PDB file of C-alpha atoms (C1' of nucleotides) in Angstrom:
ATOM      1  CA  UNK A 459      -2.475 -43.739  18.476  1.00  0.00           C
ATOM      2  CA  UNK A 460       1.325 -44.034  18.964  1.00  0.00           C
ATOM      3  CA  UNK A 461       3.418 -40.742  19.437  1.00  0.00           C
ATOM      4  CA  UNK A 462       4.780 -40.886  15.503  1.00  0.00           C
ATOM      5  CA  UNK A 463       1.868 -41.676  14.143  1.00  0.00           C
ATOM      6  CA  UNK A 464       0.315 -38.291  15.527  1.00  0.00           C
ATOM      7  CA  UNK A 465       3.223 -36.212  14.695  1.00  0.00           C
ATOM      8  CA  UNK A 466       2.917 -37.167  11.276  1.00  0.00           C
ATOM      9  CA  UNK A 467      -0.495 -36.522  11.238  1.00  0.00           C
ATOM     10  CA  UNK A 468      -0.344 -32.850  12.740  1.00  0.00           C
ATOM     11  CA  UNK A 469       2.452 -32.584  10.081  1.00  0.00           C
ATOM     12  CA  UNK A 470       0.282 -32.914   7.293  1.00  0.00           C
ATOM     13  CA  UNK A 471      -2.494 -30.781   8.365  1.00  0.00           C
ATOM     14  CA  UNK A 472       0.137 -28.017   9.736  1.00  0.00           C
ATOM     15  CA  UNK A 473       0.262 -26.252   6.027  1.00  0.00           C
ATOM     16  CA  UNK A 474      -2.396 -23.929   4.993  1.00  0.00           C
ATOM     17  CA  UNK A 475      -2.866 -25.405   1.627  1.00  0.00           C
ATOM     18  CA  UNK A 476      -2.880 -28.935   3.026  1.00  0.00           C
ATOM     19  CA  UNK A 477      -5.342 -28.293   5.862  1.00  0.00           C
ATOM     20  CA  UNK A 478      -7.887 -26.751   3.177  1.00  0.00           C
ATOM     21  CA  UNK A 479      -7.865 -29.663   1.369  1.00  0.00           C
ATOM     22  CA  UNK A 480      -8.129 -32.119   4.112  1.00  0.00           C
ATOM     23  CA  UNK A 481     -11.072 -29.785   5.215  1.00  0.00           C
ATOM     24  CA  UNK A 482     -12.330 -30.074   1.598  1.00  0.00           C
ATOM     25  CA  UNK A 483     -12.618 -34.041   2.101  1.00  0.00           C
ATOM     26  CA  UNK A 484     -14.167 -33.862   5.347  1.00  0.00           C
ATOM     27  CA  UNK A 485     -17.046 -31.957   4.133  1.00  0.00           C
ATOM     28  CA  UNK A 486     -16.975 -34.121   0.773  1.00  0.00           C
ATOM     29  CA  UNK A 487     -17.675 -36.962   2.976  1.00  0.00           C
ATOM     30  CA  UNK A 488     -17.186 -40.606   3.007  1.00  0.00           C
ATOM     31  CA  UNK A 489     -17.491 -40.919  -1.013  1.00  0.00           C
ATOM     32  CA  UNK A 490     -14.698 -38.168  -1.580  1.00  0.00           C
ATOM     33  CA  UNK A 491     -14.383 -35.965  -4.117  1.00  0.00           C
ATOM     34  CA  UNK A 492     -12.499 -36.006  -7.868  1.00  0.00           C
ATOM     35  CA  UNK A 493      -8.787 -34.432  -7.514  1.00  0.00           C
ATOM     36  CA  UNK A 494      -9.559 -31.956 -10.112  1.00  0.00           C
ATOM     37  CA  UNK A 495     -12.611 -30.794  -8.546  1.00  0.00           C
ATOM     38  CA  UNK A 496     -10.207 -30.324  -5.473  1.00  0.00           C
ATOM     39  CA  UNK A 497      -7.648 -28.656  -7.254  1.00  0.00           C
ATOM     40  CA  UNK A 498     -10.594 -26.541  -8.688  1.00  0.00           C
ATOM     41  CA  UNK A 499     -12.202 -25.963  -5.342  1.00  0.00           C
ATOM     42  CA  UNK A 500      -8.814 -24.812  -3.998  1.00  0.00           C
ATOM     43  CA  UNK A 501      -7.187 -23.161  -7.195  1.00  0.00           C
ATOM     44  CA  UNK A 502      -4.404 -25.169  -6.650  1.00  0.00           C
ATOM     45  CA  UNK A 503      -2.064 -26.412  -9.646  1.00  0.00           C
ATOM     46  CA  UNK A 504      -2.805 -30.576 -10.050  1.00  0.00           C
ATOM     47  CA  UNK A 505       0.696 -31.636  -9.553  1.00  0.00           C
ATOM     48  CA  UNK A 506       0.761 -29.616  -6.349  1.00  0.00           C
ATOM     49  CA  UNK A 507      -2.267 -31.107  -5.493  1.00  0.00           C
ATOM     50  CA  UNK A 508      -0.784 -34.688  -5.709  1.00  0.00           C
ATOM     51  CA  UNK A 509       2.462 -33.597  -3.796  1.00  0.00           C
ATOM     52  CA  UNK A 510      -0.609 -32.788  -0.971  1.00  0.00           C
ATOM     53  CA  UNK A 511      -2.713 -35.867  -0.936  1.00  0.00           C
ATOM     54  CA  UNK A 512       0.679 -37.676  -0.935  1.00  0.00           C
ATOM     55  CA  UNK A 513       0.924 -36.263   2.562  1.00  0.00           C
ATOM     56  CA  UNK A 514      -2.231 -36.453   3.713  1.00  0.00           C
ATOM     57  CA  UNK A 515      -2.295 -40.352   2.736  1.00  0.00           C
ATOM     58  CA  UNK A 516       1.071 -41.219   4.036  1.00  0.00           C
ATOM     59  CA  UNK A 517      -0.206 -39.882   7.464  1.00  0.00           C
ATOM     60  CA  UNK A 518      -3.035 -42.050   7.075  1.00  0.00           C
ATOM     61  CA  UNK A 519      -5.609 -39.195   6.917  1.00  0.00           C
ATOM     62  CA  UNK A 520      -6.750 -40.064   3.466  1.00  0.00           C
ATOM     63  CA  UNK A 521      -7.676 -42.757   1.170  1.00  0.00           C
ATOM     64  CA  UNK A 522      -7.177 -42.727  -3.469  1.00  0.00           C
ATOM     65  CA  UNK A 523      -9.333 -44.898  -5.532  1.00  0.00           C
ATOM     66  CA  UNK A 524      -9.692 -44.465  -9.121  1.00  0.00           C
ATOM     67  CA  UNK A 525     -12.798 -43.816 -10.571  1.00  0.00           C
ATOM     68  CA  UNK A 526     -12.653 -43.615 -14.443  1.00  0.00           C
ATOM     69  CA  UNK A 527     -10.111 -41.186 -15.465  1.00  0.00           C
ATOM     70  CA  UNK A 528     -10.605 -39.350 -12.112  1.00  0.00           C
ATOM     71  CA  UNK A 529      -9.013 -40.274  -9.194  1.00  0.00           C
ATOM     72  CA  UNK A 530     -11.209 -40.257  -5.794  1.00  0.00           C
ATOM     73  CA  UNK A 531      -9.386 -38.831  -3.045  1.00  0.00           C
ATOM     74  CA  UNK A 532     -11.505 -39.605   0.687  1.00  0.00           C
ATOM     75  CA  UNK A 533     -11.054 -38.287   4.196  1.00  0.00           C
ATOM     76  CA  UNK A 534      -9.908 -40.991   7.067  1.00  0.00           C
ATOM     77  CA  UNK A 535     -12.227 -39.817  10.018  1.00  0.00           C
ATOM     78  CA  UNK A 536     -10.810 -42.673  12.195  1.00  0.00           C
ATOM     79  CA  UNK A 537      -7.413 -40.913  12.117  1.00  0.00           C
ATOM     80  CA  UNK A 538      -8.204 -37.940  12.546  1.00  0.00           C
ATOM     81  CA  UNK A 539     -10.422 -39.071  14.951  1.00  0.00           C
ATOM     82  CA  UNK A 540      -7.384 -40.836  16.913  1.00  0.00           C
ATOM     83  CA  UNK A 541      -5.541 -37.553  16.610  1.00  0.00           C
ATOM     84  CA  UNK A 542      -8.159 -35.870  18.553  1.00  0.00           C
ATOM     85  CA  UNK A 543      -8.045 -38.480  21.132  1.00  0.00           C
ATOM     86  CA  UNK A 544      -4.414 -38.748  21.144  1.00  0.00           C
ATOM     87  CA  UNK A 545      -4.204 -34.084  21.764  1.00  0.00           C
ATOM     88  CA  UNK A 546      -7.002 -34.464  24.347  1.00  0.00           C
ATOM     89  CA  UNK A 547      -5.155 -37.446  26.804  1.00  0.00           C
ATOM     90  CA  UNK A 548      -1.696 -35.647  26.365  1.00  0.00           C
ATOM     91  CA  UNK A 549      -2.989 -32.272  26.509  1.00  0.00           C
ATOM     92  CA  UNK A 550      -4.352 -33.275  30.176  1.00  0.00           C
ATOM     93  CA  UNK A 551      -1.339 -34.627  31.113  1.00  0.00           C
ATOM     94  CA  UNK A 552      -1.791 -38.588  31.185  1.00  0.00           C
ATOM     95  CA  UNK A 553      -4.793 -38.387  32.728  1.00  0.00           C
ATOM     96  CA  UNK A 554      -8.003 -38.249  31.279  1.00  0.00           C
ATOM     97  CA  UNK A 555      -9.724 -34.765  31.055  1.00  0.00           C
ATOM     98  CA  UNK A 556     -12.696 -35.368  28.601  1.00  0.00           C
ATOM     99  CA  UNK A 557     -13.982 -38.323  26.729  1.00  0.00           C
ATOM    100  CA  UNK A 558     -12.501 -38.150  23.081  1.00  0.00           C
ATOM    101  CA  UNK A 559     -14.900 -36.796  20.787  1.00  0.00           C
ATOM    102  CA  UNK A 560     -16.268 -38.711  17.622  1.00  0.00           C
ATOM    103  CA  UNK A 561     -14.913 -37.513  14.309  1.00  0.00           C
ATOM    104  CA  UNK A 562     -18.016 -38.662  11.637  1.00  0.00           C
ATOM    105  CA  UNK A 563     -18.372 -37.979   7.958  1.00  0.00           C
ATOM    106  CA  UNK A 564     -19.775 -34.642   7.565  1.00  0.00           C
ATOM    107  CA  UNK A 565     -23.370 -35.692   7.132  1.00  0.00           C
ATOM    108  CA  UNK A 566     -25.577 -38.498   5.474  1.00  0.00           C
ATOM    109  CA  UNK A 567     -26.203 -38.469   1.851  1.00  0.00           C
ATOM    110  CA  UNK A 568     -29.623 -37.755   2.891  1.00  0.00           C
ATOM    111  CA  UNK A 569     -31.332 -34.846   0.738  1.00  0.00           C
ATOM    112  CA  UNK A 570     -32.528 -32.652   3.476  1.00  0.00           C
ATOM    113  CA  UNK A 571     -36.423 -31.743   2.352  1.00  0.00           C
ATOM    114  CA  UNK A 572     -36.998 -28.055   1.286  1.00  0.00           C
TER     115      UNK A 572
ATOM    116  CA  UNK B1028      -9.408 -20.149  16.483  1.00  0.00           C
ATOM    117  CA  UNK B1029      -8.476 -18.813  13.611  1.00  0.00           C
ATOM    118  CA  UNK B1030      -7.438 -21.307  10.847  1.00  0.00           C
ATOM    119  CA  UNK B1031      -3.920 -19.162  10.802  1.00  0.00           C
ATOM    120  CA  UNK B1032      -3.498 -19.907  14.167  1.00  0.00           C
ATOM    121  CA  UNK B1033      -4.390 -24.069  13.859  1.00  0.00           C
ATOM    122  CA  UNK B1034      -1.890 -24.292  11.240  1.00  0.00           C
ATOM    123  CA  UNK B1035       0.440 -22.731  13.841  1.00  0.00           C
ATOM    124  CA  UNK B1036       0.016 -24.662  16.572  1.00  0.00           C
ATOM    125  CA  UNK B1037      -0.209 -27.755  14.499  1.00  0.00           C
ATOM    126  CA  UNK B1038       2.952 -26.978  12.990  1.00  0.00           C
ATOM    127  CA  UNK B1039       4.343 -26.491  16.724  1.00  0.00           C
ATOM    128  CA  UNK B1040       3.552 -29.585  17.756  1.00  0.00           C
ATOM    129  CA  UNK B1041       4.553 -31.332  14.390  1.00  0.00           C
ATOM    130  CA  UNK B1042       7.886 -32.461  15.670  1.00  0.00           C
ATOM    131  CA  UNK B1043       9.027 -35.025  17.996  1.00  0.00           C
ATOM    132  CA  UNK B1044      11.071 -33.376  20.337  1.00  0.00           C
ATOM    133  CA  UNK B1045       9.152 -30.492  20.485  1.00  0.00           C
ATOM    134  CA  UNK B1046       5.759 -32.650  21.097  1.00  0.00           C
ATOM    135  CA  UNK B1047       8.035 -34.220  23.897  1.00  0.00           C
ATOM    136  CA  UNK B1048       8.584 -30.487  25.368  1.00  0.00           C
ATOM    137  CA  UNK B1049       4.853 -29.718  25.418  1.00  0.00           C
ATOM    138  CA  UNK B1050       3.977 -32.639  26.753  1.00  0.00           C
ATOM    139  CA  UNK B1051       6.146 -32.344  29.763  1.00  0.00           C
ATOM    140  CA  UNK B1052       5.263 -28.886  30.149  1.00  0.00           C
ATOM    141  CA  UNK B1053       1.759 -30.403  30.339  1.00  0.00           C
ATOM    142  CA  UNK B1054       2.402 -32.422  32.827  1.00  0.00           C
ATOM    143  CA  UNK B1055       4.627 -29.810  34.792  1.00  0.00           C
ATOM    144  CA  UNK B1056       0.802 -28.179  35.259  1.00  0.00           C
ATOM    145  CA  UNK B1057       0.866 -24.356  35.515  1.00  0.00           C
ATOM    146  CA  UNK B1058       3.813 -23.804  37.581  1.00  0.00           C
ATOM    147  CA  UNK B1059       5.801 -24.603  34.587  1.00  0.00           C
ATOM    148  CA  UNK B1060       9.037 -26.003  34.339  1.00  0.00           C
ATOM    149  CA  UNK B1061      12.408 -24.653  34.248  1.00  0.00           C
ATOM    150  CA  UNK B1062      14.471 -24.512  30.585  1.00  0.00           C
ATOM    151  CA  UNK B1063      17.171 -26.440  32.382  1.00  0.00           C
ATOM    152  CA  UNK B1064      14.700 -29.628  34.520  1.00  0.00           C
ATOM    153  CA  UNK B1065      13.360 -29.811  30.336  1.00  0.00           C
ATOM    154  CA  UNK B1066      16.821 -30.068  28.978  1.00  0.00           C
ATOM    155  CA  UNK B1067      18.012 -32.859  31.471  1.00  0.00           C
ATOM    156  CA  UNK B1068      14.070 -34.679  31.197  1.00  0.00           C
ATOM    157  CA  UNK B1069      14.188 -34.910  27.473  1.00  0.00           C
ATOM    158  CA  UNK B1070      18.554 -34.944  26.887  1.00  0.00           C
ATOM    159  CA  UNK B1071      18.256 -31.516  24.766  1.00  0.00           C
ATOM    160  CA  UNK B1072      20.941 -29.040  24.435  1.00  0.00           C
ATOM    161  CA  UNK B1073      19.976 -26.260  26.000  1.00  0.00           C
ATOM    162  CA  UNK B1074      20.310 -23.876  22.944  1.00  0.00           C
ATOM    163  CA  UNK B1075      17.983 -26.439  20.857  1.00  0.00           C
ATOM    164  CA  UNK B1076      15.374 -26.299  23.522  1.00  0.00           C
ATOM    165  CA  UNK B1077      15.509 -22.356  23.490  1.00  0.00           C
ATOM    166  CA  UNK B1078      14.561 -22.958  19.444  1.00  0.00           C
ATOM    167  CA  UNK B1079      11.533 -25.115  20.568  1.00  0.00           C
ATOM    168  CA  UNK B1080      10.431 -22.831  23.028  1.00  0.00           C
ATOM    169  CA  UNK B1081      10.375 -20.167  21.044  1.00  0.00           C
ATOM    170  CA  UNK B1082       8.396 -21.982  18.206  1.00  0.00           C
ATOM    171  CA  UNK B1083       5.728 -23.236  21.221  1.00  0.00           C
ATOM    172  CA  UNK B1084       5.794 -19.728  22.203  1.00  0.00           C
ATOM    173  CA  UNK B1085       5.076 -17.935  19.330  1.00  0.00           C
ATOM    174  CA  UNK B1086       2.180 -20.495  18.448  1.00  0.00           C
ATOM    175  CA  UNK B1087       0.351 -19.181  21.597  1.00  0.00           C
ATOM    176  CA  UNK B1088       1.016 -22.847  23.324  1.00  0.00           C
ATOM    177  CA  UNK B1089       3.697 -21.871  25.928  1.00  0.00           C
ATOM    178  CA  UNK B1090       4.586 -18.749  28.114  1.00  0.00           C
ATOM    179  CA  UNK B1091       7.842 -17.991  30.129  1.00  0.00           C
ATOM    180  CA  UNK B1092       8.499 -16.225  32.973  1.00  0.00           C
ATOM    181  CA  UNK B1093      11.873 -15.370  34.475  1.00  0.00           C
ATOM    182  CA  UNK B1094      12.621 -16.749  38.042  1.00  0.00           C
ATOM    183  CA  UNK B1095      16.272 -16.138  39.491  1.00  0.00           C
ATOM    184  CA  UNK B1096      18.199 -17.415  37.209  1.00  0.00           C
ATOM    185  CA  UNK B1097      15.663 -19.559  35.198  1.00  0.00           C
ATOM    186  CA  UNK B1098      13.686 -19.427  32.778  1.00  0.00           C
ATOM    187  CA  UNK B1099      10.680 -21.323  33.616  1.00  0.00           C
ATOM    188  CA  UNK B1100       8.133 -22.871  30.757  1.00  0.00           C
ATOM    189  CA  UNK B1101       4.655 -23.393  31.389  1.00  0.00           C
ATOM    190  CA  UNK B1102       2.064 -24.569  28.738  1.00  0.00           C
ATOM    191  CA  UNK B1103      -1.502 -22.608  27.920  1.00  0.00           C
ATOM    192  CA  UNK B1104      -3.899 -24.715  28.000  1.00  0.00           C
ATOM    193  CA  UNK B1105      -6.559 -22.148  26.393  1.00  0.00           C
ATOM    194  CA  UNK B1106      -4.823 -22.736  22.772  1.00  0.00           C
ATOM    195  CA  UNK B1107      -4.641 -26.280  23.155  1.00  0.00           C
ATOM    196  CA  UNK B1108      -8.567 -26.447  24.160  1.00  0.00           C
ATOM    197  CA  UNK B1109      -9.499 -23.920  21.104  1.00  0.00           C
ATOM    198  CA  UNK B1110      -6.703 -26.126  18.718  1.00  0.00           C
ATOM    199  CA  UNK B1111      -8.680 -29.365  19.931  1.00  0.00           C
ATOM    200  CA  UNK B1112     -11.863 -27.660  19.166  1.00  0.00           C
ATOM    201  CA  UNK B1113     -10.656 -26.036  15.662  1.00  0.00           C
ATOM    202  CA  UNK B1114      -9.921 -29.798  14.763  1.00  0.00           C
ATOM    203  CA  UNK B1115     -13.004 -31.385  16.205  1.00  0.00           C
ATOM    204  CA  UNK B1116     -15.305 -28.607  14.588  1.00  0.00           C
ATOM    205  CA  UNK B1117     -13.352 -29.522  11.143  1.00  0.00           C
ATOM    206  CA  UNK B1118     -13.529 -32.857  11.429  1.00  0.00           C
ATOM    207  CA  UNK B1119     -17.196 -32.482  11.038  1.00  0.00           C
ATOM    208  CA  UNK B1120     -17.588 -30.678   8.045  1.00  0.00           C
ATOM    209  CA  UNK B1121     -18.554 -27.694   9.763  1.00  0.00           C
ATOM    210  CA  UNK B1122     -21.857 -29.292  11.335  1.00  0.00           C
ATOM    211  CA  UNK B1123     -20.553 -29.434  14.979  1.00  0.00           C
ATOM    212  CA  UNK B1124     -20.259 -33.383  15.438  1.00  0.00           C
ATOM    213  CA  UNK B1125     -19.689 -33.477  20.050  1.00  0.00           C
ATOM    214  CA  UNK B1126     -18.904 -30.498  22.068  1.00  0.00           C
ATOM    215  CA  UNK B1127     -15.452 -29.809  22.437  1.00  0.00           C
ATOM    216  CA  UNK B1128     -13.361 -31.428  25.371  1.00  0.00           C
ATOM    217  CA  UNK B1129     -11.784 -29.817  27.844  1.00  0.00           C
ATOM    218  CA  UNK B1130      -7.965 -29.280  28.272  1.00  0.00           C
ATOM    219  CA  UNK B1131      -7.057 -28.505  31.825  1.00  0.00           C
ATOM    220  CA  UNK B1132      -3.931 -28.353  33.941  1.00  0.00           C
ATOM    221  CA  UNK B1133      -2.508 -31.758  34.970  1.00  0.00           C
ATOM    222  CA  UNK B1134      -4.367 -32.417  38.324  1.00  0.00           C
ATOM    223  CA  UNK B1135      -5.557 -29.642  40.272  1.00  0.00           C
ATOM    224  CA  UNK B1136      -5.382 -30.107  44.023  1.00  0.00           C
ATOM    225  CA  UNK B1137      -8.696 -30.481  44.478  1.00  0.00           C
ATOM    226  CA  UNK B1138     -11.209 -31.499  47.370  1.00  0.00           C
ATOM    227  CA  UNK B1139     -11.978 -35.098  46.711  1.00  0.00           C
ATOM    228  CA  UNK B1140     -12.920 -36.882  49.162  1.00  0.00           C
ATOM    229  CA  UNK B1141     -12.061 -40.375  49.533  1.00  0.00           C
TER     230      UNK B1141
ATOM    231  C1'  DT C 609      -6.367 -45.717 -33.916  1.00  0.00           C
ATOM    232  C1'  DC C 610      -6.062 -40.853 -32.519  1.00  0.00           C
ATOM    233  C1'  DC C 611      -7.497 -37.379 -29.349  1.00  0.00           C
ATOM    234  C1'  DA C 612      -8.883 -35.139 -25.279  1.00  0.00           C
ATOM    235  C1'  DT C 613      -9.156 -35.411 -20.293  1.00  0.00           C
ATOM    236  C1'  DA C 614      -7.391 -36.462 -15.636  1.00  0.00           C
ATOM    237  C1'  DT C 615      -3.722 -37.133 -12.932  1.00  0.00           C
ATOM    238  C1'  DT C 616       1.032 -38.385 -11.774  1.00  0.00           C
ATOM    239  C1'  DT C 617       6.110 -38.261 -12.158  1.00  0.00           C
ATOM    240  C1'  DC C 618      10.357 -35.944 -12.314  1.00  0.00           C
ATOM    241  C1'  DA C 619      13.854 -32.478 -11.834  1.00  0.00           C
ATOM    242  C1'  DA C 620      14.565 -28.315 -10.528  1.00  0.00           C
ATOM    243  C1'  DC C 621      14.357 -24.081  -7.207  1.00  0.00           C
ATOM    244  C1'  DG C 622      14.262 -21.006  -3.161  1.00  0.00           C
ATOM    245  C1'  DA C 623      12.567 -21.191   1.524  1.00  0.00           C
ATOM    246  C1'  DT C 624      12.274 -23.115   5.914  1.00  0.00           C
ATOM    247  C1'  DT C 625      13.690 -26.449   9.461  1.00  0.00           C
ATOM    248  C1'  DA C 626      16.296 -28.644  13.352  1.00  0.00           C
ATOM    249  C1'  DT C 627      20.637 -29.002  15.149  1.00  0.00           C
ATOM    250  C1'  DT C 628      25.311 -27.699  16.460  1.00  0.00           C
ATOM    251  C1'  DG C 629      29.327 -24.972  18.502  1.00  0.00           C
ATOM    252  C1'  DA C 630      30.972 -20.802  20.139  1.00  0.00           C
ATOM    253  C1'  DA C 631      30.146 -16.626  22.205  1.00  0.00           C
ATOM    254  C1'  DA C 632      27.105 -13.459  24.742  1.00  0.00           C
ATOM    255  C1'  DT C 633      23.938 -12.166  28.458  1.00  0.00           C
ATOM    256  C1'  DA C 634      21.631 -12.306  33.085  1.00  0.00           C
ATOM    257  C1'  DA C 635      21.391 -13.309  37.920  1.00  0.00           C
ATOM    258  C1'  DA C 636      23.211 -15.031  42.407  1.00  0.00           C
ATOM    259  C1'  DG C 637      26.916 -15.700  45.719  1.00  0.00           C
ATOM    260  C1'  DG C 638      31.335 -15.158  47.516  1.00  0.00           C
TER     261       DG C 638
ATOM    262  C1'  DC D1269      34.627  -7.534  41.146  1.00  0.00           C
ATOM    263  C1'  DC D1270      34.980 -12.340  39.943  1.00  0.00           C
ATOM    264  C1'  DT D1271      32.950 -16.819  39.328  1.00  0.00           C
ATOM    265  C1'  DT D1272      29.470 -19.976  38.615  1.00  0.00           C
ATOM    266  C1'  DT D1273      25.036 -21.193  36.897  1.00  0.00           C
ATOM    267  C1'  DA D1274      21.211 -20.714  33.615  1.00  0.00           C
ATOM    268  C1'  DT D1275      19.841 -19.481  29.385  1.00  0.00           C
ATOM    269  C1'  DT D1276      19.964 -17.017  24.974  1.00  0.00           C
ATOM    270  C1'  DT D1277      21.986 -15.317  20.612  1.00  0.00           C
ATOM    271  C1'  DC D1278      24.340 -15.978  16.449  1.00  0.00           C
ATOM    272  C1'  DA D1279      26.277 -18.161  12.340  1.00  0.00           C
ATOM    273  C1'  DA D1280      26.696 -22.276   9.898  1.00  0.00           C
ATOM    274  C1'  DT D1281      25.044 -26.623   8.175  1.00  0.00           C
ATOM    275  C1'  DA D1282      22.438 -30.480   6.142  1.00  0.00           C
ATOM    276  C1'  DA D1283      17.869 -31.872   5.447  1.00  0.00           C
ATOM    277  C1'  DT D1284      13.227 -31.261   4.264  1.00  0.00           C
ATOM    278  C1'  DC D1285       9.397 -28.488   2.298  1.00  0.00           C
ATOM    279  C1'  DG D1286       6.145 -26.418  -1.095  1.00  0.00           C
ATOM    280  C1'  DT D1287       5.834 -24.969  -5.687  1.00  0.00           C
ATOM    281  C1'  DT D1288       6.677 -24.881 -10.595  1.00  0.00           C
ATOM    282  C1'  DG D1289       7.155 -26.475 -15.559  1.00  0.00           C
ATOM    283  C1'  DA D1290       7.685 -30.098 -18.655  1.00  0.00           C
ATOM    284  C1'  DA D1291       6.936 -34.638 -19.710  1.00  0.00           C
ATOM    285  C1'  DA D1292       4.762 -39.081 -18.789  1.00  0.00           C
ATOM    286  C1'  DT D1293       0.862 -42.205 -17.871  1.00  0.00           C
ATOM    287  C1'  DA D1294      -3.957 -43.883 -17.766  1.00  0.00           C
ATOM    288  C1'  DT D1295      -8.721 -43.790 -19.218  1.00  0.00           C
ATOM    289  C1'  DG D1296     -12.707 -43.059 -22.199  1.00  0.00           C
ATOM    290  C1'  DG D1297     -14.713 -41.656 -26.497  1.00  0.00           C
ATOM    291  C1'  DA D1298     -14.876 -40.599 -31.675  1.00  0.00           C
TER     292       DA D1298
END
DNA sequence: TCCATATTTCAACGATTATTGAAATAAAGG
DNA sequence: CCTTTATTTCAATAATCGTTGAAATATGGA
């Protein structure tokens, strides 16, 4: 991940609002979640909302697709994942402290039994 | 870390020339750098890099010390390991997905043979 | 078609940001 | 004490940010 890709990246998930949804979408997983139920979730007005994901999709940390009248709004785990890599090289100073660790969708759609 | 305190350092690191800073200071290890070696490293007026400082500062990611005349600027590598971990434990969806890395000074002077 | 739902667009607004220039402060050396 | 060096403080500025309210757009159903 290049330098202004990552600053763009910790810019979107530097405001409170912004990192709870982004957290939101993580834990939706890889099929996302419904704005509304977002700006439910979150109590957060939906035009705010859509300034957010605005954000959070320019700095390639999520994805839109529409979905009847709702629009599905999906966390990018690879960027964030290349965020994490890019903190943990230049946190270590060029070289290489730790292995990045793997950013994966929360958990599989599997229906855990009782 | 506290989600207060990601949001902070996030939004510390969220700019280029203060990303630049860190990173240097990084790489300076934890003897730190003087305000003045930054300034001529990176081309910053002094006064802008005191603004910077301060920000890195107050997120918990840099400390200063006074030394003759200068200032110097050393990063702490304890917030950058918890803001690493704060991202790769949210990445996850709360389920811990890999242990958190390390973040440790630059190179430490250490015994290796060969 | 008309209506309700879901979301976006747009124009404001106050608040915060990064940068600058000028002046102040602190320490060291003559 | 005076001067130089190193850095900070302060006030001003343009730019960007997050939020709001009102209006627009898109979709699905009666």
């Amino acid at each position: 991940m290049e330098k202004i890709d990552a600053v763009a990246a910790l810019a979107a998930l530097a405001q409170d609002n912004r990192l709870d949804v982004f957290r939101l979408l993580v834990q939706a997983g890889p099929d996302g979640m419904a704005a509304g139920a977002v700006a439910e979730a979150l109590d957060l007005a939906p035009n705010t909302l859509t300034f957010h994901f605005d954000r959070l999709r320019m700095a390639g940390l999520a994805t839109v697709r529409r979905e009847g009248r709702s629009m599905i709004y999906a966390a990018r785990f690879e960027t964030m994942n290349a965020l994490v890599g890019f903190l943990t090289e230049n946190c270590c100073g060029g070289t290489s402290c730790t292995p990045a660790p793997a950013c994966k969708p929360a958990r599989k759609r599997s229906r855990v039994p009782a």
